[in-house]
Amino acid sequence: MWDFIQDQILGMKWLNSLIQSGLQTMGADTGTPWGGSIQFFLYDVVKITVLLCVLILIISYIQSYFPPERSRRILGRFRGIWANIAGALLGTVTPFCSCSSIPVFMGFTTAGLPLGVTFSFLISSPMVDLGSLFLLTSIFGLKIAVIYVVLGLVIAVAGGVLIEKMHMEDQVADFIRNSRKSADAESAAMSFRDRIAYSRRQVTETLKRVFLYILIGVGIGAFIHNWIPETWVQNVLGSDNPLGVVLAALTGVPMYADIFGTIPVAEALLGKGALLGTVLSFMMAVTTLSLPSMVMLNKVIKPKLMTVFVAICVAGIIIVGYGFNLFQNLLM
């Protein structure tokens, strides 16, 4: 039953077969690089878009119960590492990319939440949102998806705790520290109809924001899958290169995409012989440390704290990558 759910519902293998049959009926040879690229592109764009819309609708409905003021009050009830865990978990049901997480991070910091807690949220929000769990399951299987999410949360919690222990509150931008105040009063309770309307708006707005990156990511994935020789990928990101994880993590930093745009690239790289941990390190780096988000964050925190934040994320991502590579044979 689970194999059916993973392959036919989340993975939509039936759609891939349908697209292949349709292309062959029109005279296209899906065994050639061009035909295979078209099949890969159509299948992944439709699959990711459908899953994206369904997941955002569900997650946004859940998120409607947690406006910023209520989230701040919930987080304020926890102390110590439990506060970091709560912040990291809250990040899984909030924005879908690093850039959209930063305004929420600013709001929490302005409201006076501990700095470590806000950074646990900032790390987990783009790296391990609930959408990533379902999309990773559709590609890599439930076991790998769950481990990825758990390790992402561990990085978020550990990073937040370390930043808290370093007492770097003075490294937050002065305009944020000087404007700390209570958040606005929570809006009136939403009806079921209001929540559905809010969720639909979130679907539309998020799709507008990320659809271009889905097309770019799937296009890159289709190119890698059908045009790049396996030996090239194996030489750079395979077991013969001990620095593959480091290279993948550093390559992902200057890029900008969310989990929905990176998965097709990861899928193609894995299919060409890249190691699992190397691929997942690339995904984590792209979603957590993209250059645009770093530019935005640079306006909010000072260079010393920025350096610590990036160092913690890169170190955690690299450790996770090598860990997945070490146990790949047990996971796949």
Coordinates of C-alpha atoms in Angstrom, one line a residue:
M1 CA 0.0 0.0 0.0
W2 CA 2.8 2.4 0.9
D3 CA 4.6 1.7 -2.3
F4 CA 1.4 2.5 -4.2
I5 CA 1.1 5.8 -2.3
Q6 CA 4.8 6.7 -2.9
D7 CA 5.0 5.7 -6.6
Q8 CA 1.5 6.5 -7.9
I9 CA 0.2 9.3 -5.7
L10 CA 3.2 11.2 -4.6
G11 CA 5.5 10.1 -7.4
M12 CA 2.8 10.1 -10.1
K13 CA 4.5 7.3 -12.1
W14 CA 1.3 6.9 -14.0
L15 CA 1.7 10.5 -15.3
N16 CA 5.2 9.7 -16.5
S17 CA 3.9 6.7 -18.4
L18 CA 1.0 8.7 -19.8
I19 CA 3.3 11.5 -21.1
Q20 CA 5.7 8.9 -22.6
S21 CA 2.8 7.2 -24.4
G22 CA 1.5 10.6 -25.6
L23 CA 4.9 11.6 -27.0
Q24 CA 5.4 8.3 -28.7
T25 CA 1.9 8.6 -30.3
M26 CA 3.0 11.9 -31.7
G27 CA 6.1 10.3 -33.2
A28 CA 8.7 11.4 -30.6
D29 CA 11.4 9.0 -29.6
T30 CA 11.7 9.3 -25.8
G31 CA 14.9 7.2 -26.0
T32 CA 16.8 10.0 -27.6
P33 CA 18.2 13.0 -25.6
W34 CA 15.7 15.4 -27.0
G35 CA 12.7 13.1 -26.5
G36 CA 13.9 12.2 -23.0
S37 CA 14.4 15.8 -22.1
I38 CA 10.8 16.7 -23.2
Q39 CA 9.4 13.8 -21.2
F40 CA 11.4 14.7 -18.1
F41 CA 10.4 18.4 -18.4
L42 CA 6.7 17.8 -18.9
Y43 CA 6.5 15.1 -16.2
D44 CA 8.4 17.0 -13.5
V45 CA 6.7 20.4 -14.2
V46 CA 3.2 18.9 -13.9
K47 CA 4.1 16.7 -10.9
I48 CA 5.8 19.4 -8.9
T49 CA 3.2 22.0 -9.7
V50 CA 0.3 19.7 -8.6
L51 CA 2.0 18.7 -5.4
L52 CA 3.0 22.3 -4.7
C53 CA -0.6 23.5 -5.0
V54 CA -2.0 20.8 -2.8
L55 CA 0.7 21.1 -0.2
I56 CA 0.5 24.9 0.0
L57 CA -3.3 24.7 0.4
I58 CA -2.9 22.3 3.3
I59 CA 0.0 24.0 5.0
S60 CA -1.5 27.5 4.6
Y61 CA -4.7 26.3 6.2
I62 CA -2.6 25.1 9.2
Q63 CA -0.6 28.3 9.1
S64 CA -3.8 30.4 9.3
Y65 CA -4.0 29.3 13.0
F66 CA -0.5 30.7 13.7
P67 CA -0.4 34.5 13.0
P68 CA 2.8 36.2 14.1
E69 CA 1.5 37.4 17.5
R70 CA 0.1 33.9 18.4
S71 CA 3.4 32.3 17.2
R72 CA 5.4 34.7 19.4
R73 CA 3.2 33.9 22.4
I74 CA 3.7 30.2 21.9
L75 CA 7.4 30.5 21.5
G76 CA 7.6 32.7 24.6
R77 CA 6.3 29.9 26.8
F78 CA 9.3 27.7 26.2
R79 CA 12.8 28.0 27.8
G80 CA 16.2 26.7 26.9
I81 CA 16.6 24.1 24.2
W82 CA 12.9 23.5 24.1
A83 CA 12.4 27.1 22.9
N84 CA 14.9 26.3 20.0
I85 CA 13.0 23.1 19.2
A86 CA 9.7 25.0 19.1
G87 CA 11.2 27.7 16.9
A88 CA 12.6 25.1 14.5
L89 CA 9.3 23.2 14.4
L90 CA 7.4 26.4 13.8
G91 CA 9.7 27.0 10.8
T92 CA 8.3 23.9 9.1
V93 CA 4.8 25.5 8.7
T94 CA 5.9 28.9 7.6
P95 CA 7.4 30.5 4.4
F96 CA 8.7 28.3 1.6
C97 CA 12.0 30.1 0.8
S98 CA 14.8 31.8 2.7
C99 CA 13.9 35.3 1.4
S100 CA 10.3 35.1 2.6
S101 CA 11.5 33.8 6.0
I102 CA 13.6 36.8 6.8
P103 CA 10.7 39.3 7.4
V104 CA 9.2 36.8 9.9
F105 CA 12.6 36.5 11.5
M106 CA 12.7 40.3 11.8
G107 CA 9.3 40.4 13.4
F108 CA 10.2 37.7 16.0
T109 CA 13.4 39.5 16.8
T110 CA 11.7 42.9 17.1
A111 CA 9.1 41.3 19.4
G112 CA 11.9 40.4 21.8
L113 CA 12.2 36.6 21.3
P114 CA 15.7 35.2 22.2
L115 CA 18.1 35.5 19.4
G116 CA 18.9 31.8 19.3
V117 CA 15.2 30.9 19.0
T118 CA 14.8 33.2 16.0
F119 CA 17.8 31.7 14.3
S120 CA 16.5 28.2 14.8
F121 CA 13.4 29.4 13.0
L122 CA 15.4 31.1 10.3
I123 CA 17.4 28.0 9.5
S124 CA 14.6 25.5 9.6
S125 CA 12.0 27.5 7.6
P126 CA 13.5 27.2 4.2
M127 CA 15.4 24.0 4.8
V128 CA 12.8 21.6 6.2
D129 CA 9.2 22.9 5.5
L130 CA 6.5 20.3 5.3
G131 CA 6.4 20.5 1.6
S132 CA 10.0 19.2 1.4
L133 CA 8.9 16.0 3.3
F134 CA 6.3 15.1 0.7
L135 CA 8.3 16.1 -2.3
L136 CA 11.4 14.3 -1.1
T137 CA 9.3 11.2 -0.4
S138 CA 8.1 11.3 -4.0
I139 CA 11.7 11.2 -5.3
F140 CA 13.8 9.5 -2.7
G141 CA 11.4 7.5 -0.5
L142 CA 10.0 8.1 3.0
K143 CA 13.0 6.9 4.9
I144 CA 15.4 9.4 3.3
A145 CA 12.8 12.2 3.5
V146 CA 12.2 11.7 7.2
I147 CA 16.0 11.5 8.0
Y148 CA 16.6 14.7 5.9
V149 CA 13.9 16.6 7.8
V150 CA 15.1 15.4 11.2
L151 CA 18.7 16.3 10.5
G152 CA 17.6 19.7 9.1
L153 CA 15.8 20.3 12.4
V154 CA 18.9 19.2 14.3
I155 CA 21.0 21.7 12.4
A156 CA 18.4 24.4 13.2
V157 CA 18.3 23.6 16.9
A158 CA 22.1 23.2 17.3
G159 CA 22.7 26.4 15.4
G160 CA 20.2 28.4 17.4
V161 CA 21.6 27.1 20.7
L162 CA 25.2 27.9 19.7
I163 CA 24.3 31.5 18.7
E164 CA 22.4 31.9 22.0
K165 CA 25.5 30.7 24.0
M166 CA 27.7 33.2 22.1
H167 CA 25.5 36.2 23.4
M168 CA 25.6 38.1 20.1
E169 CA 22.5 40.2 20.6
D170 CA 24.6 43.3 19.9
Q171 CA 25.2 42.0 16.4
V172 CA 21.5 42.6 15.4
A173 CA 21.0 45.7 13.3
D174 CA 20.5 48.8 15.5
F175 CA 17.2 49.7 13.9
I176 CA 15.7 46.3 15.0
R177 CA 17.1 46.4 18.6
N178 CA 15.9 50.0 19.0
S179 CA 12.4 49.3 17.8
R180 CA 11.6 46.2 19.9
K181 CA 8.0 46.3 21.0
S182 CA 5.1 44.1 21.3
A183 CA 3.6 42.8 18.1
D184 CA 0.3 44.0 16.9
A185 CA -2.8 42.5 18.5
E186 CA -3.8 39.3 17.0
S187 CA -6.5 39.6 14.3
A188 CA -10.0 38.4 14.9
A189 CA -10.6 34.6 14.6
M190 CA -11.0 33.5 11.0
S191 CA -14.0 31.5 9.9
F192 CA -13.5 28.2 7.9
R193 CA -14.4 30.1 4.7
D194 CA -11.8 32.8 5.6
R195 CA -9.1 30.2 6.1
I196 CA -9.9 28.5 2.8
A197 CA -9.8 31.9 1.0
Y198 CA -6.5 32.7 2.7
S199 CA -5.1 29.3 1.7
R200 CA -6.1 29.8 -1.9
R201 CA -4.4 33.2 -2.0
Q202 CA -1.3 31.7 -0.6
V203 CA -1.4 29.0 -3.4
T204 CA -1.7 31.7 -6.1
E205 CA 0.9 34.0 -4.6
T206 CA 3.4 31.3 -3.9
L207 CA 2.9 29.7 -7.4
K208 CA 3.5 33.1 -9.0
R209 CA 6.7 33.5 -7.0
V210 CA 8.3 30.1 -7.5
F211 CA 6.9 28.8 -10.9
L212 CA 9.7 30.4 -12.9
Y213 CA 12.3 28.7 -10.6
I214 CA 10.4 25.4 -11.0
L215 CA 10.7 25.7 -14.8
I216 CA 14.4 26.6 -14.5
G217 CA 15.1 23.8 -12.1
V218 CA 13.3 21.2 -14.2
G219 CA 15.0 22.5 -17.3
I220 CA 18.4 22.1 -15.7
G221 CA 17.4 18.6 -14.4
A222 CA 16.2 17.6 -17.9
F223 CA 19.6 18.7 -19.3
I224 CA 21.6 16.8 -16.7
H225 CA 19.4 13.7 -17.0
N226 CA 19.6 13.4 -20.8
W227 CA 22.7 15.3 -22.0
I228 CA 25.5 15.1 -19.3
P229 CA 27.5 11.9 -19.4
E230 CA 27.3 9.8 -16.2
T231 CA 31.1 9.7 -15.9
W232 CA 31.3 13.5 -15.6
V233 CA 28.8 13.6 -12.7
Q234 CA 30.5 10.6 -11.0
N235 CA 33.9 12.2 -11.3
V236 CA 32.8 15.4 -9.7
L237 CA 30.1 14.4 -7.3
G238 CA 30.7 10.6 -7.0
S239 CA 32.6 8.5 -4.5
D240 CA 35.9 9.0 -6.3
N241 CA 35.9 12.7 -5.2
P242 CA 36.2 13.0 -1.4
L243 CA 35.5 16.8 -1.7
G244 CA 32.2 16.3 -3.6
V245 CA 30.1 17.3 -0.6
V246 CA 32.1 20.4 0.0
L247 CA 31.9 21.3 -3.6
A248 CA 28.2 20.7 -3.8
A249 CA 27.5 22.8 -0.7
L250 CA 29.7 25.7 -1.9
T251 CA 28.1 25.5 -5.4
G252 CA 24.6 25.8 -4.0
V253 CA 25.2 29.0 -2.0
P254 CA 25.2 31.5 -4.9
M255 CA 22.1 30.0 -6.4
Y256 CA 18.5 31.0 -5.7
A257 CA 15.7 28.5 -5.6
D258 CA 13.4 26.9 -3.1
I259 CA 12.9 23.2 -2.5
F260 CA 10.5 22.9 -5.4
G261 CA 13.1 24.1 -7.9
T262 CA 16.0 22.2 -6.5
I263 CA 14.4 18.7 -6.3
P264 CA 14.4 18.1 -10.1
V265 CA 18.1 19.0 -10.3
A266 CA 18.9 16.7 -7.3
E267 CA 16.8 13.9 -8.9
A268 CA 18.8 14.2 -12.2
L269 CA 22.2 14.3 -10.4
L270 CA 21.4 11.2 -8.3
G271 CA 20.3 9.4 -11.5
K272 CA 23.7 10.2 -13.1
G273 CA 25.7 8.7 -10.2
A274 CA 26.1 11.6 -7.7
L275 CA 26.1 10.4 -4.1
L276 CA 23.0 10.9 -2.0
G277 CA 24.6 13.0 0.7
T278 CA 26.3 15.2 -1.9
V279 CA 23.0 15.8 -3.6
L280 CA 21.2 16.6 -0.4
S281 CA 24.0 19.0 0.7
F282 CA 23.5 20.9 -2.6
M283 CA 19.8 21.1 -1.9
M284 CA 20.3 22.3 1.7
A285 CA 22.8 25.0 0.6
V286 CA 20.6 26.3 -2.2
T287 CA 17.5 26.6 0.0
T288 CA 19.2 27.9 3.1
L289 CA 22.1 30.1 2.0
S290 CA 21.0 31.5 -1.4
L291 CA 22.8 34.7 -2.3
P292 CA 19.7 36.9 -2.4
S293 CA 18.7 35.8 1.1
M294 CA 22.2 36.6 2.3
V295 CA 22.0 40.1 0.9
M296 CA 18.7 40.6 2.6
L297 CA 20.0 39.2 5.9
N298 CA 23.0 41.4 5.7
K299 CA 20.7 44.4 6.2
V300 CA 19.4 42.9 9.4
I301 CA 22.4 41.4 11.2
K302 CA 26.0 42.6 11.5
P303 CA 29.0 40.9 9.7
K304 CA 30.2 39.0 12.8
L305 CA 26.8 37.3 13.3
M306 CA 26.4 36.7 9.6
T307 CA 29.8 34.9 9.5
V308 CA 28.8 32.7 12.4
F309 CA 25.4 31.9 10.9
V310 CA 26.9 31.0 7.5
A311 CA 29.7 28.9 9.2
I312 CA 27.2 27.0 11.3
C313 CA 24.9 26.2 8.3
V314 CA 27.8 25.2 6.0
A315 CA 29.4 23.0 8.7
G316 CA 26.0 21.3 9.5
I317 CA 25.2 20.8 5.8
I318 CA 28.6 19.2 5.1
I319 CA 28.4 16.9 8.1
V320 CA 24.9 15.8 7.0
G321 CA 26.2 15.2 3.5
Y322 CA 29.1 13.0 4.5
G323 CA 26.8 11.1 6.9
F324 CA 24.3 10.3 4.1
N325 CA 27.1 9.2 1.8
L326 CA 28.5 6.9 4.5
F327 CA 25.2 5.2 5.0
Q328 CA 23.8 5.4 1.4
N329 CA 23.9 1.7 0.9
L330 CA 21.6 1.2 3.9
L331 CA 19.2 3.9 2.9
M332 CA 18.6 3.1 -0.7

